[in-house]
GROMACS .gro file of C-alpha atoms in nm:
model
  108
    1UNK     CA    1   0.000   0.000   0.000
    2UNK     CA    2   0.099   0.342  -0.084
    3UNK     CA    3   0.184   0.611   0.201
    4UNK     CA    4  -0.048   0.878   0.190
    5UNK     CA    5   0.001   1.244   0.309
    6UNK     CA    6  -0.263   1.525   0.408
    7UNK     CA    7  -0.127   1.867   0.400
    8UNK     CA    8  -0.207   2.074   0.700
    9UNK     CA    9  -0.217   2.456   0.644
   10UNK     CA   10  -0.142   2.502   1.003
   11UNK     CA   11   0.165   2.267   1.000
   12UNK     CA   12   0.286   2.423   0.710
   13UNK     CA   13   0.288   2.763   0.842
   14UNK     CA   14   0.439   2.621   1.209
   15UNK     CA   15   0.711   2.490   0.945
   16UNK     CA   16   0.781   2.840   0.782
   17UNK     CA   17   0.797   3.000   1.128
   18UNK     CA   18   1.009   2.756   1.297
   19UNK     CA   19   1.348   2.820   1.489
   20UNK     CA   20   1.483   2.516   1.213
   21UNK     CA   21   1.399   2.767   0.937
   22UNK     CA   22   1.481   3.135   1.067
   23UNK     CA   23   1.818   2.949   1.155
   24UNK     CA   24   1.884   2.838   0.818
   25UNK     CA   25   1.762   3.186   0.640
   26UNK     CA   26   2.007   3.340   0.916
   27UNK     CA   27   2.308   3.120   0.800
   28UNK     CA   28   2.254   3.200   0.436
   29UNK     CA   29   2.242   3.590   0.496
   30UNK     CA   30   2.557   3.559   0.717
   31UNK     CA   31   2.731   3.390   0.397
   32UNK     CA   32   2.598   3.713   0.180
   33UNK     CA   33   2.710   3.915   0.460
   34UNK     CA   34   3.063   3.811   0.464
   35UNK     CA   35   3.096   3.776   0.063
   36UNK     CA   36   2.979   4.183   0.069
   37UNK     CA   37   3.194   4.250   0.318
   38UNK     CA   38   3.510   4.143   0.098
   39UNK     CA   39   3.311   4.317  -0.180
   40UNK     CA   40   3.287   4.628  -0.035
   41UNK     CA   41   3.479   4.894  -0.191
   42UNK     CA   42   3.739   5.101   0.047
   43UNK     CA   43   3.828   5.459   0.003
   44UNK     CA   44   4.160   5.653  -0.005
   45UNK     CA   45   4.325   5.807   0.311
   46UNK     CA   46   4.156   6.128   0.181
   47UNK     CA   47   3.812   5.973   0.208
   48UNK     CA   48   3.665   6.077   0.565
   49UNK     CA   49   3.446   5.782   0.576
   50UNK     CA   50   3.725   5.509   0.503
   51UNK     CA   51   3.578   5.169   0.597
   52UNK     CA   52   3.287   5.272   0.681
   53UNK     CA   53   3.084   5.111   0.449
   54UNK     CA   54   3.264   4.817   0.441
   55UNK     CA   55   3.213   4.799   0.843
   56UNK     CA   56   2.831   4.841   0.870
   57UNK     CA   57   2.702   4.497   0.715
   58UNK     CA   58   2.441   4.354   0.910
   59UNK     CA   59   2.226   4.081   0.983
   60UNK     CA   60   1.880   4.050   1.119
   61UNK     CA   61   1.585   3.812   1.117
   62UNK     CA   62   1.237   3.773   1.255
   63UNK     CA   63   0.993   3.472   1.227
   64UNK     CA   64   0.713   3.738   1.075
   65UNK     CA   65   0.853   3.810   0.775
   66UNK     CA   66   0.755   3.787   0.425
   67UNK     CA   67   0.473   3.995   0.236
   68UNK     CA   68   0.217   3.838   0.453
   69UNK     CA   69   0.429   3.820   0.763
   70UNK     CA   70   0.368   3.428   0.801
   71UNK     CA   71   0.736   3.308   0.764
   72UNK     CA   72   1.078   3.334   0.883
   73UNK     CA   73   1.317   3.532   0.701
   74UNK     CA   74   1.658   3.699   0.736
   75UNK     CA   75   1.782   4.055   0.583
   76UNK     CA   76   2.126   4.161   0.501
   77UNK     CA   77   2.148   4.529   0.518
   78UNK     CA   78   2.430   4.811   0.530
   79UNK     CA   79   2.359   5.087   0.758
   80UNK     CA   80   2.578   5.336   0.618
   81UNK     CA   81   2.377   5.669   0.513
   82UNK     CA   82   2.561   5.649   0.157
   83UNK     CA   83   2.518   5.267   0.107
   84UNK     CA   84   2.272   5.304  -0.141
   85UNK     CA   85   2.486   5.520  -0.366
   86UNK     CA   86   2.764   5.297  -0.344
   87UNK     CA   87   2.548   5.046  -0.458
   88UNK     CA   88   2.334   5.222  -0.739
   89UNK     CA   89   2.611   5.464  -0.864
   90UNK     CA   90   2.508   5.880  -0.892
   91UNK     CA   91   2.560   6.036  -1.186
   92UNK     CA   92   2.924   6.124  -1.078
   93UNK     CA   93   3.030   5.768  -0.911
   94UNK     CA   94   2.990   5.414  -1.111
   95UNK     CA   95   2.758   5.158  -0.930
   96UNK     CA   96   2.951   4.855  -0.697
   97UNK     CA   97   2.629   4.684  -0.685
   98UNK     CA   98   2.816   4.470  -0.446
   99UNK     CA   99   2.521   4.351  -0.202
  100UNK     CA  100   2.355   4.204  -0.594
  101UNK     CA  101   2.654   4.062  -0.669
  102UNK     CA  102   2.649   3.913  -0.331
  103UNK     CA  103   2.369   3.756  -0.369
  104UNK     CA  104   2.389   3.637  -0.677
  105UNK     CA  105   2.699   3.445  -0.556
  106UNK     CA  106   2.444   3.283  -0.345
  107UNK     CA  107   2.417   3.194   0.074
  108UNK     CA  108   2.381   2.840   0.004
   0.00000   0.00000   0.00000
């Protein structure tokens, strides 16, 4: 005889919110953390904010996450005022894109 499985919506959604799972999501965004931090582009010694991007990666996580807030998820972020600059270029300075290429390197 066959084995037979009944979905539970409930189960499901314990699954997505579990410790087992934010863990996991919180692993992989540590890996994109630390492949952005060697990514991270360093100014001169006339630059007053040397380092600083490349010193304000961050990790965080919550179990209510998502676009419905039902699962666990992690975010990489960089707190620096000018991070998203460095990453999208201005008309004057070329784009690093370096938390894309990041992830496109993958936290697996």
């Amino acid at each position: 005889m066959a084995a037979r499985f009944k979905m539970k919506r409930k189960g499901v959604g314990q699954l997505l919110r579990s410790e087992m799972v934010r863990s996991e999501m919180v692993r992989r965004a540590e890996v994109i953390k630390s492949t952005a931090v060697s990514l991270s582009p360093v100014g001169g010694s006339g630059d007053p904010h040397s380092g600083q991007y490349k010193a304000s990666w961050e990790v965080s996580s919550t179990t209510r996450g998502g676009r419905r807030r039902d699962r666990a998820v992690a975010y990489v972020r960089n707190t620096a005022y000018y991070a998203r600059w460095v990453e999208y270029g201005t008309e004057r300075v070329p784009a690093h894109h370096v938390l894309l290429r990041a992830a496109q390197r993958g936290g697996g």
